Amino acid sequence: MKPIPSLADLAFEELKLPHTTARADDPGLPGFAPFVRGPYASMYVTNPWTLRQYAGFSTAEETNAFFRQALAGGQTGLSVAFDLPTHRGYDSDHPRVTGDVGKAGVAIDTVEDMKRLMDGIPLDRTSVSMTMNGAVLPVLAFFIVTAEEQGVAARALSGTIQNDILKEYMVRNTYIYPPAASVRIVGEIMAWLSAHAPRFNSISVSGYHMHEAGATAAQELAYTLANGLAYVQAGRAAGVNMETLAERMSFFWAQGMDYLTEVAKLRAARGLWARLLWQLGVRSPKALALRCHCQTSGWSLTRHDPLNNVVRTTIEALSAVHGHTQSLHTNSLDEAVALPSDEAARISRQTQLILRHETDACALIDPWGGSLEIKQRITALATEALALIEEIDAAGGMITAISQGIPQRRIEHAAATRQRRIDQAHDRIVGVNCHHRDNVEPIAIRNIDNRAVREAQVARLAAVRASRDQQRVNETLAALEHAATTGEGNLLELTIHAARARATLGEISDALERIFTRHNAVVQVMTGAYGGSMAPDDEIQAVRDRVARFAASNGRRPRLLVAKMGQDGHDRGAKVVAGAFADFGFDVDVAPMFRTPEEVCRQALDNDVHVIGISTLAGAHQTLVPELMTLLNDSGAAHVRVVVGGIIPDTDHDALCSAGVVAIFGPGSRLPDCAHQVLDHLDPA
């Protein structure tokens, strides 16, 4: 690939399109390169954004009912959330996923599950977006076979498969195979869809999860576009025409609370992408026009006074509209507490309808087009993002940069710095660190009976295995392994054959894992980011003094093991906590990702820790934390204190405390306060 050009070089001297100048900072007009002011000339005046609702929980039948209700309520496209075992390539009966089945999305083990999920939904007339990256081959194959059995050809399908694996190694961690093998899969999916399903987008390059992990707006821009360039290379290596590929690529951005920056971010993204592709030789206006989906931030939602979250989501949704998104999901007010309730989901859906029908958001093509402030922010974001892209390019590309930890370290540093600013109330959050209201009435939440869902899925798996032709399954899986080994044949096409034979998601993933292996990330603690992000203060020093007194009394410093159990890969909180407690003076160990209770217990005993901190965001704590407490007691380690942090509904607190958990820290907890509480339980004096 050609070297990444500097900002000054990103001009359009040769671009033979209307209304385009050679000035690199010229935003042009809506619908014309470099598309800063929107990818379409008339924008929402003639074609409003698509209303999507990212959803999935429990069983396929329950999610299907939710989808039907949403479509009837004005939603114009579906966006599917899969549970974590599905993301990680495990069938629901695998011993490593006992606490995760159906908790943070819908469980899909076979074609039959996908058929139940899409029952009664006409796939030739409904755009379907699927957030899937690790187990992208079986999930996409199940969808294609489901459409076939509805009588819908692949060519009639519309929607998007996320298929963006590189960001998983940076922030979200729902990977299966090592990066090189995974990028090969991305390219082969692009090739098959380009030939057989030309209306279906083969990739949605996601910055959303980077934002949620703590990335700044410039980092989200830079690393997402750098990933996009890597996928262009992968598609080209798989034989896909670069312009054809770019025409079907889309992007996925997070919308946070810094309204003007978020408006500018989407505009900067389109301008940068058009110019970067132009430098690579792309000339098709459709290919140069970056199209995107946006989702309001989940991280900005608070468990304190959650009705305030309706306002936050509205502001973020409007920034997406004024940035000119092509589709939008609005988060629900209760997502900092639990999965969205039906009422909360209805309110989030109505938020978009109100913006569309009760404001003039669709009446003007580009209300921010003449703003000097927006233009200055675009330039600043583009300049900073290009410097980061050049750093990635100098490292040898994104796969090499990820292996060196370059984007991970920058994002983790930004997350720790932001947390310190919130803890010191430099960044104000109403209801959390200012204008706090006591005695807020609890809200009704959705609770998933994980055991019941898992039992149902296990029974369905057994029924599928009993009714299929096992020899045919074995033959299709052997063909898949052969292709993975030799490079002969398209992996998606061969996975479709296996899906037709009713091979399960876990069996397909295992067949590829035998060749590609399973990726295991090395987790490291970043110190100095939290404690050193601002001038030392009395608050941090008070914690350090207590740690020093503990060390003097006990002969060593307090030792903390930070762990995530189950298949929850969202580790922003775990990393920030680990780094902050290390800055406070604790000895900190971090467990590898995706641990079982047995593995966490063993590491805690081997390292002789005083306290275990469990980070949980996906609901598996209800099952896995009590298991851990039982193992500690049975091992004679009842003296080891256990604290839990993350998204934990109030209704779960009593059960966790009864199991022996000594402290629970929800979203918005201040880290110095958390450290004092931990020390209170270790050394009450």
XYZ file of N, CA and C in Angstrom, residues 379-497:
357
model
N -10.815 20.235 11.165
C -9.393 20.339 10.838
C -8.531 19.800 11.971
N -8.875 20.145 13.203
C -8.085 19.675 14.344
C -8.160 18.158 14.483
N -9.359 17.603 14.345
C -9.513 16.148 14.442
C -8.766 15.441 13.311
N -8.895 15.961 12.093
C -8.236 15.334 10.948
C -6.725 15.369 11.094
N -6.201 16.487 11.574
C -4.748 16.611 11.747
C -4.233 15.611 12.769
N -4.897 15.523 13.917
C -4.466 14.590 14.949
C -4.650 13.143 14.503
N -5.762 12.856 13.836
C -6.011 11.485 13.386
C -4.968 11.045 12.365
N -4.606 11.935 11.440
C -3.612 11.563 10.438
C -2.261 11.263 11.066
N -1.894 12.001 12.105
C -0.634 11.716 12.789
C -0.659 10.311 13.395
N -1.806 9.902 13.937
C -1.934 8.563 14.507
C -1.931 7.493 13.413
N -2.570 7.782 12.282
C -2.556 6.838 11.164
C -1.137 6.661 10.639
N -0.388 7.763 10.553
C 1.005 7.679 10.106
C 1.832 6.832 11.065
N 1.538 6.915 12.371
C 2.245 6.084 13.353
C 1.967 4.603 13.106
N 0.712 4.283 12.805
C 0.350 2.889 12.510
C 1.047 2.428 11.239
N 1.034 3.276 10.219
C 1.662 2.921 8.952
C 3.163 2.708 9.127
N 3.813 3.553 9.922
C 5.249 3.423 10.160
C 5.587 2.140 10.907
N 4.638 1.649 11.716
C 4.860 0.406 12.464
C 4.734 -0.824 11.580
N 4.231 -0.643 10.357
C 4.065 -1.774 9.454
C 2.634 -2.156 9.205
N 1.686 -1.289 9.592
C 0.271 -1.581 9.405
C -0.402 -1.973 10.704
N -1.711 -2.103 10.653
C -2.482 -2.276 11.875
C -2.231 -3.612 12.561
N -2.066 -4.698 11.817
C -1.836 -5.990 12.469
C -0.545 -5.949 13.283
N 0.506 -5.383 12.707
C 1.772 -5.257 13.439
C 1.628 -4.306 14.620
N 0.946 -3.185 14.408
C 0.772 -2.215 15.489
C 0.004 -2.817 16.657
N -1.016 -3.634 16.360
C -1.773 -4.294 17.421
C -0.879 -5.264 18.180
N -0.046 -6.020 17.456
C 0.847 -6.970 18.127
C 1.840 -6.254 19.024
N 2.172 -4.999 18.699
C 3.071 -4.203 19.524
C 2.330 -3.429 20.612
N 1.006 -3.459 20.586
C 0.203 -2.794 21.612
C 0.098 -1.292 21.461
N 0.367 -0.765 20.267
C 0.388 0.695 20.101
C -0.997 1.310 20.305
N -2.026 0.899 19.558
C -3.334 1.534 19.786
C -3.911 1.197 21.152
N -3.665 -0.022 21.654
C -4.196 -0.403 22.964
C -3.679 0.539 24.058
N -2.376 0.818 24.042
C -1.801 1.664 25.092
C -2.356 3.078 25.029
N -2.507 3.603 23.831
C -3.018 4.973 23.716
C -4.469 5.060 24.209
N -5.279 4.073 23.865
C -6.675 4.085 24.301
C -6.765 3.897 25.818
N -5.978 2.978 26.374
C -6.002 2.749 27.820
C -5.563 3.993 28.579
N -4.560 4.704 28.060
C -4.114 5.935 28.715
C -5.224 6.982 28.696
N -5.914 7.104 27.563
C -7.014 8.070 27.462
C -8.139 7.720 28.429
N -8.443 6.420 28.569
C -9.516 5.994 29.473
C -9.168 6.307 30.923
N -7.924 6.036 31.316
C -7.515 6.300 32.700
C -7.518 7.790 33.002
N -7.051 8.581 32.032
C -7.044 10.034 32.216
C -8.461 10.566 32.377
N -9.381 10.055 31.556
C -10.778 10.512 31.655
C -11.380 10.125 33.006
N -11.081 8.912 33.474
C -11.629 8.491 34.762
C -11.132 9.381 35.885
N -9.858 9.759 35.834
C -9.325 10.655 36.876
C -10.018 12.002 36.827
N -10.270 12.519 35.640
C -10.948 13.812 35.520
C -12.367 13.733 36.091
N -13.034 12.612 35.895
C -14.376 12.440 36.454
C -14.309 12.323 37.967
N -13.351 11.540 38.483
C -13.231 11.371 39.929
C -12.915 12.685 40.626
N -12.197 13.583 39.944
C -11.879 14.886 40.524
C -12.924 15.943 40.174
N -14.002 15.529 39.457
C -15.092 16.426 39.062
C -14.639 17.535 38.125
N -13.519 17.344 37.437
C -13.145 18.272 36.366
C -14.083 18.074 35.176
N -14.439 16.833 34.899
C -15.475 16.532 33.910
C -16.745 16.207 34.685
N -17.740 17.053 34.562
C -18.934 16.918 35.397
C -19.973 16.001 34.756
N -20.550 15.159 35.589
C -21.636 14.277 35.168
C -22.772 14.449 36.169
N -23.873 14.994 35.691
C -24.998 15.321 36.568
C -25.552 14.044 37.191
N -25.707 14.078 38.495
C -26.213 12.929 39.222
C -25.129 11.986 39.691
N -23.883 12.194 39.215
C -22.770 11.330 39.608
C -21.775 12.092 40.456
N -21.154 13.137 39.877
C -20.194 13.913 40.666
C -20.631 15.359 40.868
N -21.848 15.670 40.491
C -22.438 16.967 40.808
C -23.961 16.828 40.759
N -24.650 17.681 41.507
C -26.118 17.676 41.543
C -26.663 16.281 41.823
N -26.041 15.609 42.751
C -26.444 14.245 43.099
C -27.759 14.265 43.867
N -28.645 13.361 43.535
C -29.953 13.279 44.191
C -30.070 11.952 44.924
N -30.350 12.007 46.191
C -30.522 10.795 46.989
C -31.952 10.264 46.850
N -32.110 9.023 47.266
C -33.439 8.393 47.329
C -34.165 8.398 45.983
N -33.422 8.082 44.930
C -34.032 7.961 43.607
C -34.813 6.652 43.545
N -36.035 6.719 43.037
C -36.851 5.522 42.942
C -36.224 4.518 41.974
N -36.128 3.248 42.347
C -35.570 2.251 41.424
C -36.482 2.069 40.219
N -35.883 1.685 39.104
C -36.654 1.456 37.882
C -36.792 -0.045 37.648
N -37.859 -0.411 36.949
C -38.062 -1.824 36.612
C -37.020 -2.242 35.588
N -36.448 -3.433 35.758
C -35.407 -3.893 34.855
C -35.761 -5.271 34.300
N -35.110 -5.610 33.197
C -35.277 -6.929 32.601
C -34.275 -7.887 33.239
N -34.747 -9.059 33.608
C -33.865 -10.077 34.167
C -33.994 -11.357 33.337
N -32.851 -11.922 32.959
C -32.835 -13.130 32.144
C -32.486 -14.317 33.030
N -33.309 -15.360 32.977
C -33.029 -16.595 33.714
C -32.037 -17.411 32.893
N -30.770 -17.199 33.178
C -29.713 -17.819 32.388
C -29.801 -19.340 32.385
N -30.113 -19.926 33.521
C -30.155 -21.388 33.602
C -31.254 -21.957 32.703
N -32.417 -21.313 32.714
C -33.525 -21.799 31.887
C -33.203 -21.677 30.400
N -32.579 -20.538 30.015
C -32.225 -20.346 28.610
C -31.202 -21.388 28.186
N -30.199 -21.616 29.031
C -29.157 -22.579 28.676
C -29.743 -23.991 28.558
N -30.598 -24.363 29.478
C -31.208 -25.698 29.407
C -31.984 -25.875 28.107
N -32.717 -24.831 27.694
C -33.490 -24.912 26.449
C -32.561 -25.029 25.247
N -31.472 -24.265 25.245
C -30.536 -24.326 24.131
C -29.842 -25.679 24.057
N -29.472 -26.220 25.199
C -28.814 -27.523 25.220
C -29.753 -28.591 24.657
N -31.030 -28.521 25.018
C -31.999 -29.489 24.502
C -32.159 -29.355 22.992
N -32.172 -28.121 22.490
C -32.310 -27.911 21.053
C -31.075 -28.408 20.301
N -29.920 -28.186 20.869
C -28.698 -28.700 20.259
C -28.757 -30.221 20.135
N -29.179 -30.864 21.208
C -29.268 -32.329 21.195
C -30.240 -32.804 20.122
N -31.358 -32.092 19.963
C -32.352 -32.483 18.965
C -31.800 -32.344 17.545
N -31.072 -31.251 17.279
C -30.483 -31.059 15.952
C -29.453 -32.143 15.672
N -28.603 -32.440 16.637
C -27.567 -33.457 16.433
C -28.175 -34.839 16.207
N -29.303 -35.101 16.857
C -29.930 -36.416 16.718
C -30.617 -36.588 15.367
N -31.021 -35.486 14.731
C -31.828 -35.583 13.512
C -31.032 -35.408 12.221
N -29.775 -35.052 12.293
C -29.015 -34.736 11.093
C -28.259 -35.962 10.571
N -27.706 -35.816 9.377
C -26.868 -36.840 8.768
C -25.428 -36.578 9.216
N -24.950 -37.334 10.188
C -23.649 -37.060 10.785
C -22.505 -37.224 9.786
N -22.632 -38.177 8.872
C -21.566 -38.346 7.881
C -21.437 -37.104 7.009
N -22.570 -36.540 6.621
C -22.545 -35.317 5.815
C -21.915 -34.166 6.609
N -22.261 -34.064 7.885
C -21.655 -33.031 8.731
C -20.143 -33.200 8.755
N -19.679 -34.416 8.991
C -18.242 -34.672 9.069
C -17.537 -34.303 7.764
N -18.187 -34.608 6.633
C -17.583 -34.302 5.335
C -17.459 -32.790 5.125
N -18.478 -32.052 5.500
C -18.416 -30.591 5.306
C -17.385 -29.959 6.230
N -17.267 -30.459 7.452
C -16.266 -29.917 8.374
C -14.855 -30.278 7.909
N -14.675 -31.469 7.377
C -13.360 -31.860 6.847
C -12.969 -30.969 5.670
N -13.949 -30.646 4.820
C -13.672 -29.759 3.686
C -13.270 -28.365 4.173
N -13.901 -27.922 5.239
C -13.571 -26.617 5.812
C -12.137 -26.618 6.361
N -11.775 -27.664 7.081
C -10.414 -27.779 7.596
C -9.399 -27.803 6.461
N -9.720 -28.534 5.403
C -8.803 -28.622 4.262
C -8.579 -27.243 3.642
N -9.650 -26.487 3.484
C -9.520 -25.145 2.909
C -8.718 -24.226 3.820
N -8.948 -24.337 5.114
C -8.188 -23.513 6.057
C -6.698 -23.827 5.983
N -6.378 -25.090 5.756
C -4.983 -25.521 5.695
C -4.323 -25.119 4.382
N -5.028 -25.323 3.280
C -4.416 -25.171 1.957
C -4.677 -23.834 1.291
N -5.723 -23.146 1.713
C -6.112 -21.925 1.019
C -6.951 -22.173 -0.212
N -7.320 -23.429 -0.437
C -8.131 -23.782 -1.613
C -9.616 -23.735 -1.242
N -10.388 -22.935 -1.969
C -11.812 -22.821 -1.691
C -12.105 -21.622 -0.805
N -13.331 -21.152 -0.889
C -13.750 -19.991 -0.104
C -14.346 -20.457 1.228
N -13.859 -19.907 2.338
C -14.268 -20.375 3.661
C -15.748 -20.126 3.936
N -16.291 -18.996 3.452
C -17.715 -18.747 3.677
C -18.558 -19.740 2.885
N -18.201 -19.991 1.642
C -18.969 -20.940 0.840
C -18.977 -22.321 1.488
N -17.829 -22.749 1.990
C -17.747 -24.059 2.625
C -18.493 -24.084 3.957
N -18.522 -22.959 4.655
C -19.293 -22.879 5.899
C -20.786 -22.944 5.612
N -21.222 -22.362 4.510
C -22.634 -22.463 4.103
C -23.006 -23.926 3.872
N -22.120 -24.690 3.225
C -22.382 -26.123 3.045
C -22.537 -26.816 4.398
